[in-house]
CSV table of N, CA and C in Angstrom, one decimal:
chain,number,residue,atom,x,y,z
A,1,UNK,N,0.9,-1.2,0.0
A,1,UNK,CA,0.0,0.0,0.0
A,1,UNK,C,0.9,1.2,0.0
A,2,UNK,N,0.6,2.3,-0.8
A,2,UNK,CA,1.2,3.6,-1.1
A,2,UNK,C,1.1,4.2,0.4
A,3,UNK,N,1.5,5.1,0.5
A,3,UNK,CA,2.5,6.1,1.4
A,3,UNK,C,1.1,6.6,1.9
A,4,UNK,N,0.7,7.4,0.9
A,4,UNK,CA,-0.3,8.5,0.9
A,4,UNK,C,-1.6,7.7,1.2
A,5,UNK,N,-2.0,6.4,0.9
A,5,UNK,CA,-3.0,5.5,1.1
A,5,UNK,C,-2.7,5.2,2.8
A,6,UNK,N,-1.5,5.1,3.2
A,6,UNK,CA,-2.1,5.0,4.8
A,6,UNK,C,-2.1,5.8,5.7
A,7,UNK,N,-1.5,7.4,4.8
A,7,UNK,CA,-1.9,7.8,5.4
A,7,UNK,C,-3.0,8.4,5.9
A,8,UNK,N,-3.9,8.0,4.6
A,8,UNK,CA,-6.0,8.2,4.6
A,8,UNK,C,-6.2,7.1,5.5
A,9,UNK,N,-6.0,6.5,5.2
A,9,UNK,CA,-5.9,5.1,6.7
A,9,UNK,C,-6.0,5.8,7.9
A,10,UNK,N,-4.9,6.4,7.8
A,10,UNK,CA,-4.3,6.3,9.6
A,10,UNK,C,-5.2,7.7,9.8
A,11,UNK,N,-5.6,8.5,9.1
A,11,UNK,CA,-6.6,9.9,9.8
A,11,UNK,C,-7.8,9.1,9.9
A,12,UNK,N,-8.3,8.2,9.2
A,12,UNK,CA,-10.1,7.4,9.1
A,12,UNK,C,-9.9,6.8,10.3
A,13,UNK,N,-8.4,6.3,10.8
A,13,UNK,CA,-8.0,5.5,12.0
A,13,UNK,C,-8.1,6.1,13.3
A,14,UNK,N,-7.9,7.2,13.5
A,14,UNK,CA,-7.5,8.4,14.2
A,14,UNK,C,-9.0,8.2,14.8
A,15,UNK,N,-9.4,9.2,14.0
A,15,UNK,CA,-10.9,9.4,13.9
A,15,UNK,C,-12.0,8.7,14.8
A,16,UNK,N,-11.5,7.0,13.9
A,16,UNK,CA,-12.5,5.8,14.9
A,16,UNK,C,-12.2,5.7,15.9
A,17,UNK,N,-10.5,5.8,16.2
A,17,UNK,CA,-10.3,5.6,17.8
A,17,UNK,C,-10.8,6.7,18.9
A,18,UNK,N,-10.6,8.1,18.3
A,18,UNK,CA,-11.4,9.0,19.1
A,18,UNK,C,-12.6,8.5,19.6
A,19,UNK,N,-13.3,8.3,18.6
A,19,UNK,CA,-15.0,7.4,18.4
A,19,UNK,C,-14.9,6.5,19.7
A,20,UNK,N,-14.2,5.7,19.9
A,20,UNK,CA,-13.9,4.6,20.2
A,20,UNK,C,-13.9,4.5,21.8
A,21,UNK,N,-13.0,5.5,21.8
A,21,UNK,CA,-12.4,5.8,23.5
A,21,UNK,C,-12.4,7.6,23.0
A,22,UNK,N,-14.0,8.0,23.4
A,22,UNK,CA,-13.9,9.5,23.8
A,22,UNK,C,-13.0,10.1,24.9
A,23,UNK,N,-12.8,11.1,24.9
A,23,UNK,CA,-13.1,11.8,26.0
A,23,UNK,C,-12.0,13.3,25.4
A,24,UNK,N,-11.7,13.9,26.7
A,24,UNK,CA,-10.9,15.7,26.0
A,24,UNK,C,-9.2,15.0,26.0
A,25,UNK,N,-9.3,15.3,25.0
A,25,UNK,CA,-7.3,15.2,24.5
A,25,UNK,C,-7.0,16.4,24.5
A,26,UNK,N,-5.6,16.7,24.9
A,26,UNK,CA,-4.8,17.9,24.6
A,26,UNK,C,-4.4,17.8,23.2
A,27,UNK,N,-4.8,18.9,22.7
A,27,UNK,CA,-3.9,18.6,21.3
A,27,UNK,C,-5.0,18.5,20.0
A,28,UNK,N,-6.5,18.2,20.3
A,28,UNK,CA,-7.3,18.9,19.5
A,28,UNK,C,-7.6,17.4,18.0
A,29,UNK,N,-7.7,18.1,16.9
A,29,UNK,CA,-8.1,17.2,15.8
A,29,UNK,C,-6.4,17.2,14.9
A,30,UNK,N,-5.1,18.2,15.1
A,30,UNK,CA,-4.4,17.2,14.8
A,30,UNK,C,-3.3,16.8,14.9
A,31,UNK,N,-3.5,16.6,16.7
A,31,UNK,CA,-2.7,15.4,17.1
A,31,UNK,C,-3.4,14.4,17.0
A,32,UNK,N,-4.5,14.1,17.1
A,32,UNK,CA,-5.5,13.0,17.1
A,32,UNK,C,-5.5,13.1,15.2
A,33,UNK,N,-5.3,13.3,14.6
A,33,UNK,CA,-5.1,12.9,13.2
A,33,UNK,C,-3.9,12.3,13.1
A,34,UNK,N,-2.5,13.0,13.4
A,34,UNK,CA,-1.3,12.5,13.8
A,34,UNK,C,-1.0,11.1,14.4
A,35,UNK,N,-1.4,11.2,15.8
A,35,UNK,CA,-1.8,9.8,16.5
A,35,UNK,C,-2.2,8.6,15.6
A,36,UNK,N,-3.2,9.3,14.6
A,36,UNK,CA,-4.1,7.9,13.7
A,36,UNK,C,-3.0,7.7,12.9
A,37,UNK,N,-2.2,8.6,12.2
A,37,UNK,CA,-1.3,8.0,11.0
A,37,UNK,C,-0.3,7.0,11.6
A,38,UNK,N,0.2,7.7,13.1
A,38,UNK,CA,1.3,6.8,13.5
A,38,UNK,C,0.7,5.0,14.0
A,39,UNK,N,-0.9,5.5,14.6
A,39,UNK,CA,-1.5,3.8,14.4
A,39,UNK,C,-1.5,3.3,13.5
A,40,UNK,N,-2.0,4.0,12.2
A,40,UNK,CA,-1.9,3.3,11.4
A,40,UNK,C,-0.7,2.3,10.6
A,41,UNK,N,0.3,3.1,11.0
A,41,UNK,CA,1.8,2.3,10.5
A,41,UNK,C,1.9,1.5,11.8
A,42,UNK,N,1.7,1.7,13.0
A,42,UNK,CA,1.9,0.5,13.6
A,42,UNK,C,0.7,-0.6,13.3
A,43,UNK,N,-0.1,-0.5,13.4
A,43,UNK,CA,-1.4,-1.4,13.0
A,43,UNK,C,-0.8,-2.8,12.2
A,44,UNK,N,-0.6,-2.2,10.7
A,44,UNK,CA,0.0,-2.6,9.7
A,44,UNK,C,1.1,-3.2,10.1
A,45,UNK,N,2.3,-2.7,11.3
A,45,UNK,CA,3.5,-3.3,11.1
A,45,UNK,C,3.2,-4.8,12.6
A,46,UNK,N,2.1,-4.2,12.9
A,46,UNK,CA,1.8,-5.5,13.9
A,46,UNK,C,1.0,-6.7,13.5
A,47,UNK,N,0.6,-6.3,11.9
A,47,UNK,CA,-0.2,-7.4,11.4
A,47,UNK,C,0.7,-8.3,10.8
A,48,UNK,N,1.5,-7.4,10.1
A,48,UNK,CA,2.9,-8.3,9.4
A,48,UNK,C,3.5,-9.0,10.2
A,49,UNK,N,4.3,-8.0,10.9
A,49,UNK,CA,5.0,-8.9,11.8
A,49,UNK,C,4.6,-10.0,12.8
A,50,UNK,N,3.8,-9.9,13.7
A,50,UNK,CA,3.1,-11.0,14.4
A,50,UNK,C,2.1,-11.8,14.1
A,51,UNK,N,1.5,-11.7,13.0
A,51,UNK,CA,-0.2,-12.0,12.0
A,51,UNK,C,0.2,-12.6,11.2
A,52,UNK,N,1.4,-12.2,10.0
A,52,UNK,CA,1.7,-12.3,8.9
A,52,UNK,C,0.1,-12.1,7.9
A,53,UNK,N,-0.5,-10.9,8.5
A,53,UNK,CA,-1.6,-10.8,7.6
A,53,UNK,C,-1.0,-9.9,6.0
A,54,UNK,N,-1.8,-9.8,5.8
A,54,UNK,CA,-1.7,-9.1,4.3
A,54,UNK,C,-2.6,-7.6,4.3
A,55,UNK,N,-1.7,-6.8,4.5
A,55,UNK,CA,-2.1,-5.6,4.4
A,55,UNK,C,-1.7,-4.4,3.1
A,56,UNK,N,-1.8,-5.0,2.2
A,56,UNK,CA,-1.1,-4.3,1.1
A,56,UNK,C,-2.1,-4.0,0.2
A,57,UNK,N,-3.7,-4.0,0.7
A,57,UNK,CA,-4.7,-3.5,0.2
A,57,UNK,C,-5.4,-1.9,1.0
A,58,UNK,N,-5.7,-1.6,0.0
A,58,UNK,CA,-6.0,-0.2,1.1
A,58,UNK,C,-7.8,-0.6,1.5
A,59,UNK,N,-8.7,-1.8,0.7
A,59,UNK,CA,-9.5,-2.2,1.0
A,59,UNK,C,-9.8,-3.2,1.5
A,60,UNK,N,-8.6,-3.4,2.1
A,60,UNK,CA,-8.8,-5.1,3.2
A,60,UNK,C,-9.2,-4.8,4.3
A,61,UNK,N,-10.0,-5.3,5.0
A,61,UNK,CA,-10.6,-5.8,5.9
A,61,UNK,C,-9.6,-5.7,7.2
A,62,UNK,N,-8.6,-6.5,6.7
A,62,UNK,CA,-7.5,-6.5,8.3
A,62,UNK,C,-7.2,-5.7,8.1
A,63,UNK,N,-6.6,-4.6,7.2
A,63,UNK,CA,-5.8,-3.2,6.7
A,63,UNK,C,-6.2,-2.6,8.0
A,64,UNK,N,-7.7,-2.2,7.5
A,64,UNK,CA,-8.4,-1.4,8.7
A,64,UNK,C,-8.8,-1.7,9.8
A,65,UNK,N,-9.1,-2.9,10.6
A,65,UNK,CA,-8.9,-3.5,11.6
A,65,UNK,C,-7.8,-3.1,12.3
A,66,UNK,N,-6.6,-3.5,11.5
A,66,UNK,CA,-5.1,-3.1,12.0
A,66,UNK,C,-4.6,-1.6,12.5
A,67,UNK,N,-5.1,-1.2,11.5
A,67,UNK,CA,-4.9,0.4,11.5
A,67,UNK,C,-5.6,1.4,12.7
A,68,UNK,N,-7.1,0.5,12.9
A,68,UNK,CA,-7.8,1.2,14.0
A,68,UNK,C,-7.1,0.8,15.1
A,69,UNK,N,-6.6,-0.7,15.4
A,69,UNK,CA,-6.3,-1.3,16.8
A,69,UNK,C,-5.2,-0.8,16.7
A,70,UNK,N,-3.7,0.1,15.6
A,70,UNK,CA,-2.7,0.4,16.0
A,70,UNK,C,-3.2,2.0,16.5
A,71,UNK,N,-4.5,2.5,16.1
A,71,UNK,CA,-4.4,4.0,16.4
A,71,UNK,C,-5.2,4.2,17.9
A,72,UNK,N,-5.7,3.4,18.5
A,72,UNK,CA,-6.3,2.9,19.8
A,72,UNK,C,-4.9,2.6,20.5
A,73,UNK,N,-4.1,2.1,20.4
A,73,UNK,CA,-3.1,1.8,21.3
A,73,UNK,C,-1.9,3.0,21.4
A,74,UNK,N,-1.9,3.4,20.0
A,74,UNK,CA,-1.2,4.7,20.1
A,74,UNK,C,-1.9,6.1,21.2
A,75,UNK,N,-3.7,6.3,20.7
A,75,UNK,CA,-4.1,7.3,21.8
A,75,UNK,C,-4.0,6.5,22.9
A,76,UNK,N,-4.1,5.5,23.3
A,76,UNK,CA,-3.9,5.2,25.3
A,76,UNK,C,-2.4,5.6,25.6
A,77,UNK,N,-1.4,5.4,24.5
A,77,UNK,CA,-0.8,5.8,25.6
A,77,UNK,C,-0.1,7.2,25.2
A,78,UNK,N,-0.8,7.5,24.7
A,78,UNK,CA,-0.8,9.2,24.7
A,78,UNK,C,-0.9,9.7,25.5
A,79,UNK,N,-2.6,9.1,26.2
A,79,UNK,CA,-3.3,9.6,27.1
A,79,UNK,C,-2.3,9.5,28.7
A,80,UNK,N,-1.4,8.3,28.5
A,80,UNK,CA,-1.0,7.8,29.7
A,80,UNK,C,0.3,9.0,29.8
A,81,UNK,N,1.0,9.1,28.9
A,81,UNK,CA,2.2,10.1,28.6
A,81,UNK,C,1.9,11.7,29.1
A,82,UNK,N,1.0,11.9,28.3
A,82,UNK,CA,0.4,13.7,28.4
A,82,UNK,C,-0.2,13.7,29.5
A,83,UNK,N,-1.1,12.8,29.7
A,83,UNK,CA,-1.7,12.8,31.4
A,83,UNK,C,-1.2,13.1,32.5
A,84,UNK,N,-0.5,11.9,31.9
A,84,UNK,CA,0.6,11.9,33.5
A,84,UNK,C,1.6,13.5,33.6
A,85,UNK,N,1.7,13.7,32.6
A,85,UNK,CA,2.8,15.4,32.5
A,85,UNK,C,1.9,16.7,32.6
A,86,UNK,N,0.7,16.4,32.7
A,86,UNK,CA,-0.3,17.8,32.5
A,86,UNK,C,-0.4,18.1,34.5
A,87,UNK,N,-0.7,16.7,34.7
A,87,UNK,CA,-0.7,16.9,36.4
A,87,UNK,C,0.3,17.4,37.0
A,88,UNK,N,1.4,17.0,36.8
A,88,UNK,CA,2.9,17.2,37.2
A,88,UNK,C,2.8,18.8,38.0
């Protein structure tokens, strides 16, 4: 999958995980678009590497599966990073 293809991925990814696990982020729509591209590449590199799935469709099924569960694990620990430094 092209470059520019995940990274429409990783903002549609962004997006759902906001969806997903609301609540107020520092940083607005785009770090939270940011967040989704960098899920997105992790997503994908945790399907490959540990799944050996096939993500080289921008219309696959696990693409986006992948993409959302890498951009879900990227905002937690965003949340756990910034959080913890906003209290400080």
């Amino acid at each position: 999958m092209g470059f520019i293809a995940w990274i429409v991925l990783g903002l549609i990814a962004g997006a759902l995980a906001k969806a997903i696990m609301p609540g107020k982020d520092p940083g607005g729509i785009i770090v939270t678009m940011l967040l989704g591209i960098v899920g997105g590449v992790l997503g994908g590199w945790i399907g490959r590497t540990l799944f050996n799935a096939d993500v080289d469709s921008f219309f696959s099924l696990s693409s986006w599966l992948l993409a959302i569960l890498g951009a879900v694990i990227v905002l937690a620990i965003y949340r756990l990073v910034v959080g913890n430094r906003s209290h400080a």
